[in-house]
PDB file of C-alpha atoms in Angstrom:
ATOM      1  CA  UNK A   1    -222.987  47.716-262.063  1.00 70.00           C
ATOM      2  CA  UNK A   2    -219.123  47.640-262.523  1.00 83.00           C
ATOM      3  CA  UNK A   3    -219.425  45.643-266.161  1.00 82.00           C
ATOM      4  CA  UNK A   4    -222.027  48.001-267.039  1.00 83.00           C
ATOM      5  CA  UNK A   5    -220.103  51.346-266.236  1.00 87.00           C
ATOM      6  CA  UNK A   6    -216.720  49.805-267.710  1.00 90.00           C
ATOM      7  CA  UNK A   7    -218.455  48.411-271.140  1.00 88.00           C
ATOM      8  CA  UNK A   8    -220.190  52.208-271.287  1.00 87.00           C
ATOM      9  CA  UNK A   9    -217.071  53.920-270.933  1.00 90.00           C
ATOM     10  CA  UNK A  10    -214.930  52.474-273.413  1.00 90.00           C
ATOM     11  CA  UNK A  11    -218.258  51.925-275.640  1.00 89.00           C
ATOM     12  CA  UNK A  12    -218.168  56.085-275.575  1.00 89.00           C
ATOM     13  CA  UNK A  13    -214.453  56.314-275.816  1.00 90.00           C
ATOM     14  CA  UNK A  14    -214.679  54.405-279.053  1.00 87.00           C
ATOM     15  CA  UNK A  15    -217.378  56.727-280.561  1.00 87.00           C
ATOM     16  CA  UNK A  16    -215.133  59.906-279.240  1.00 90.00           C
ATOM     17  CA  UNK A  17    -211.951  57.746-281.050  1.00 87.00           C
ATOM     18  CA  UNK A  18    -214.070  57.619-284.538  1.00 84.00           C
ATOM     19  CA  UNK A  19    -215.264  60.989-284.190  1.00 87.00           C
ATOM     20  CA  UNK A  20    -211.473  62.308-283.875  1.00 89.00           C
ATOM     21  CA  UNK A  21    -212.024  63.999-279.573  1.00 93.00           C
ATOM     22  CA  UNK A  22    -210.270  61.262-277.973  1.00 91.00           C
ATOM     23  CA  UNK A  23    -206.688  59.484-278.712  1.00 88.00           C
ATOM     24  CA  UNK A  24    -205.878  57.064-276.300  1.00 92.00           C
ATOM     25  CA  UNK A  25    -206.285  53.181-277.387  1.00 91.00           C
ATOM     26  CA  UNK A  26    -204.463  52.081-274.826  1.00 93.00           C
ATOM     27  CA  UNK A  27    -206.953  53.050-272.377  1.00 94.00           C
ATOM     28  CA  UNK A  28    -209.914  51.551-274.521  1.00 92.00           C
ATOM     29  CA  UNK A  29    -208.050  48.574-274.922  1.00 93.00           C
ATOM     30  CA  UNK A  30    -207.525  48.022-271.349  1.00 94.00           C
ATOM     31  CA  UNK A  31    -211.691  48.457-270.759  1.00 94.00           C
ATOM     32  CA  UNK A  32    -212.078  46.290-273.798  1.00 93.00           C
ATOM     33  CA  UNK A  33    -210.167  42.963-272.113  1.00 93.00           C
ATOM     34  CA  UNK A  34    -211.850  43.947-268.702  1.00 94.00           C
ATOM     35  CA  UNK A  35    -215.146  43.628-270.515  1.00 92.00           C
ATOM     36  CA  UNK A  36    -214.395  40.445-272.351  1.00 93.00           C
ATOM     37  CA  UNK A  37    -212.717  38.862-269.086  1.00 92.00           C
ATOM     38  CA  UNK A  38    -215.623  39.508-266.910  1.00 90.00           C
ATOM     39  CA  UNK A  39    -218.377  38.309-270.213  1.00 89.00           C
ATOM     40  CA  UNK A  40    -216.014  35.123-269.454  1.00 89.00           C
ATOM     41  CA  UNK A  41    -216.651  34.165-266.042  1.00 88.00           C
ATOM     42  CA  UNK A  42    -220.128  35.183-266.478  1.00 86.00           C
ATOM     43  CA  UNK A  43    -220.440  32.664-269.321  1.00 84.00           C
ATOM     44  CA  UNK A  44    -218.431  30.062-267.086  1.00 83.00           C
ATOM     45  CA  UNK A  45    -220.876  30.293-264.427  1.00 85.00           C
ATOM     46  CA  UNK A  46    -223.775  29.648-266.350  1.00 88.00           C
ATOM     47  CA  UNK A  47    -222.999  26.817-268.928  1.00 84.00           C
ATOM     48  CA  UNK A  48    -222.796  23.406-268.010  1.00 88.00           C
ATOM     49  CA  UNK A  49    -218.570  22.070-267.343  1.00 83.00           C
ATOM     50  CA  UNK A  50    -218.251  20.191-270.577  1.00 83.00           C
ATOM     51  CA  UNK A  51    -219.188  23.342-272.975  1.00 86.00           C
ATOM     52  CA  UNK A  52    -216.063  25.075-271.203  1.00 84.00           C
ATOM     53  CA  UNK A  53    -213.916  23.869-273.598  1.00 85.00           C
ATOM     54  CA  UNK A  54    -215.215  26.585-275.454  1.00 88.00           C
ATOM     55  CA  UNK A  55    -213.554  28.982-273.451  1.00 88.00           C
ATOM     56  CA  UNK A  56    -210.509  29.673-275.049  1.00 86.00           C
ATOM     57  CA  UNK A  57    -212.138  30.311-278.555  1.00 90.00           C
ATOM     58  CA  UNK A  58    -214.505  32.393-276.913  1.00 91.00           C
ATOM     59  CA  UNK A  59    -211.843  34.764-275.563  1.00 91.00           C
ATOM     60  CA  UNK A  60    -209.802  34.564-279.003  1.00 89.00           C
ATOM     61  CA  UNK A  61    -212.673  36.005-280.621  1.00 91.00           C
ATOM     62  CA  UNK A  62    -213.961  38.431-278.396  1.00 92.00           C
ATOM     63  CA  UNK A  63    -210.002  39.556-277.711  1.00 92.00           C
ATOM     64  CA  UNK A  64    -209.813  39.552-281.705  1.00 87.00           C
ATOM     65  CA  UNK A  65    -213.644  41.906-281.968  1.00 87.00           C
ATOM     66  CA  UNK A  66    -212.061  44.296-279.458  1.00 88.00           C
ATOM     67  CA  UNK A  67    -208.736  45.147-281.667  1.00 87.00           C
ATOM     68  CA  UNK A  68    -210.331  45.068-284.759  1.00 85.00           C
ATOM     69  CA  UNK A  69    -212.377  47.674-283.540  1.00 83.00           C
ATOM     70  CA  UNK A  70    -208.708  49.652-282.524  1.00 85.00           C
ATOM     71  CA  UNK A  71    -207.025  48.258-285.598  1.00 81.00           C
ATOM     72  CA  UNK A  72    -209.239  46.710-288.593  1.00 68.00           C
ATOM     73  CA  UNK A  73    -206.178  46.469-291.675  1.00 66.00           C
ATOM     74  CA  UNK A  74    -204.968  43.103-289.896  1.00 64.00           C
ATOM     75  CA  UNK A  75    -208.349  40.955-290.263  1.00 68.00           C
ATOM     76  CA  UNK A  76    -207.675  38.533-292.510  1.00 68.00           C
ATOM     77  CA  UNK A  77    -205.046  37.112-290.245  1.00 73.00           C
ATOM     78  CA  UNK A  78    -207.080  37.308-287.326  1.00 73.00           C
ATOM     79  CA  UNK A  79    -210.059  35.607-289.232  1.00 75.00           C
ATOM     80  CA  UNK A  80    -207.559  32.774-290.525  1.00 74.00           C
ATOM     81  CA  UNK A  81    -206.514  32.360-286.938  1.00 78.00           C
ATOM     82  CA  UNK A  82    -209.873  32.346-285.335  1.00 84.00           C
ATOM     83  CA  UNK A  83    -211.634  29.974-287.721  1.00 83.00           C
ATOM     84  CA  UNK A  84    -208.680  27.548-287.012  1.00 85.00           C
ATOM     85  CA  UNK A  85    -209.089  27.299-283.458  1.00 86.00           C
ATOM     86  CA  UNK A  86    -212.991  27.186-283.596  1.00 90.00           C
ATOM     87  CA  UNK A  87    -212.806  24.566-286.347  1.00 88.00           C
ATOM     88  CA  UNK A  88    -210.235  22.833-283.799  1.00 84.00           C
ATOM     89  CA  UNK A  89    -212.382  22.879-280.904  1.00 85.00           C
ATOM     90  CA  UNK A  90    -215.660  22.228-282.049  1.00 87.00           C
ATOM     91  CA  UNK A  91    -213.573  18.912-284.048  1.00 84.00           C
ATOM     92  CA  UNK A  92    -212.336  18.139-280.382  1.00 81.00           C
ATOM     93  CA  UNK A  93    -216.148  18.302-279.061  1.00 83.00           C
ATOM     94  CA  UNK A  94    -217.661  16.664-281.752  1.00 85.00           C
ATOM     95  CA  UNK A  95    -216.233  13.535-281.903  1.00 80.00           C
ATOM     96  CA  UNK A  96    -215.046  13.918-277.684  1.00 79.00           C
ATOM     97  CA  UNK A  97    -216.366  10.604-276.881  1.00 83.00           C
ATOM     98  CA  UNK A  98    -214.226   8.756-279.763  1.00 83.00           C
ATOM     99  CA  UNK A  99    -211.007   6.534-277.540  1.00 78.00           C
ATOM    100  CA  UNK A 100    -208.667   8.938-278.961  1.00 76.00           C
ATOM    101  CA  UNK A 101    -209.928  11.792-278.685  1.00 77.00           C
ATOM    102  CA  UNK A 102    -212.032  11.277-274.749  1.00 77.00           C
ATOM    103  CA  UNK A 103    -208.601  12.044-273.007  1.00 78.00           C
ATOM    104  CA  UNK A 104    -207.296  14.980-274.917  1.00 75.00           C
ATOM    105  CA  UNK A 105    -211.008  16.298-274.367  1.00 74.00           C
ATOM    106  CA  UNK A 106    -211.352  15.726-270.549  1.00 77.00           C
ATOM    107  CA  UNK A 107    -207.698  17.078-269.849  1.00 76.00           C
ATOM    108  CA  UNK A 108    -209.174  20.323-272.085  1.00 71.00           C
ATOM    109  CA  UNK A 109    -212.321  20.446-269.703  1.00 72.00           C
ATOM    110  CA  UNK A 110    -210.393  20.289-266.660  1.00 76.00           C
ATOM    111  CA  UNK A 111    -207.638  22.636-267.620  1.00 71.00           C
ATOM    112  CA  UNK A 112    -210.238  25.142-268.377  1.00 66.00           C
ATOM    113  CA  UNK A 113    -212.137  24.832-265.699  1.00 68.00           C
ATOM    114  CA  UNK A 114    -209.445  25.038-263.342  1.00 64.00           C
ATOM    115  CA  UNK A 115    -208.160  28.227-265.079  1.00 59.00           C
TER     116      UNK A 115
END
C-alpha cells in the first residue's frame, strides 16, 4: 500500500510539474528514489542469487529514468553511461563461468547480495 501511494504521488506531482501547478523537484525526486529503492528489494526477493548481479545496472537505469523525467537535456551522457555498465555486466555474466572471470563474478554476487 505504501509503494502504491508513494509511486501515485510523485506520478501526479510530475503531471502537476508538466502542466506548470507544482514546482518542487526536489520533492518528486525524493518519491522517485523511494520508488526505485523499494522496485529493488522487491526484484531481489524474487529472482534467483546469481541474477543479482544485475542489481546495480538496474538501479543506474531506473535512478537515470527518474531524472530524465526532472531533467531530459543531459541524456546522451546518461545513455553513454548506462549502456557501458549494462554492456559490462551482462559481459561479466556471460562468460561468469570462464577461470578468470568465476571470481570477479562470485565476489559481484556476494557483494550484492549482502548490500
Amino acid at each position: 500500500m505504501i509503494c502504491a501511494s508513494v509511486s501515485g504521488t510523485w506520478l501526479v506531482l510530475l503531471g502537476l510539474l508538466y502542466a506548470g501547478y507544482y514546482g518542487n523537484q526536489l520533492a518528486i525526486a525524493i518519491l522517485l528514489g523511494q520508488s526505485i529503492v523499494g522496485a529493488m528489494y522487491r526484484l531481489k526477493g524474487t529472482l534467483p542469487d546469481r541474477l543479482s548481479v544485475f542489481t546495480l545496472p538496474y538501479v543506474l537505469t531506473a535512478t537515470a529514468a527518474g531524472y530524465l523525467l526532472l531533467a531530459a537535456e543531459e541524456l546522451q551522457y546518461l545513455l553513454a553511461l548506462l549502456i557501458s555498465v549494462w554492456l559490462g555486466t551482462v559481459l561479466l555474466y556471460t562468460y561468469r563461468t570462464n577461470e578468470r572471470v568465476e571470481s570477479a563474478f562470485d565476489e559481484m554476487i556476494a557483494c550484492c547480495r549482502d548490500w
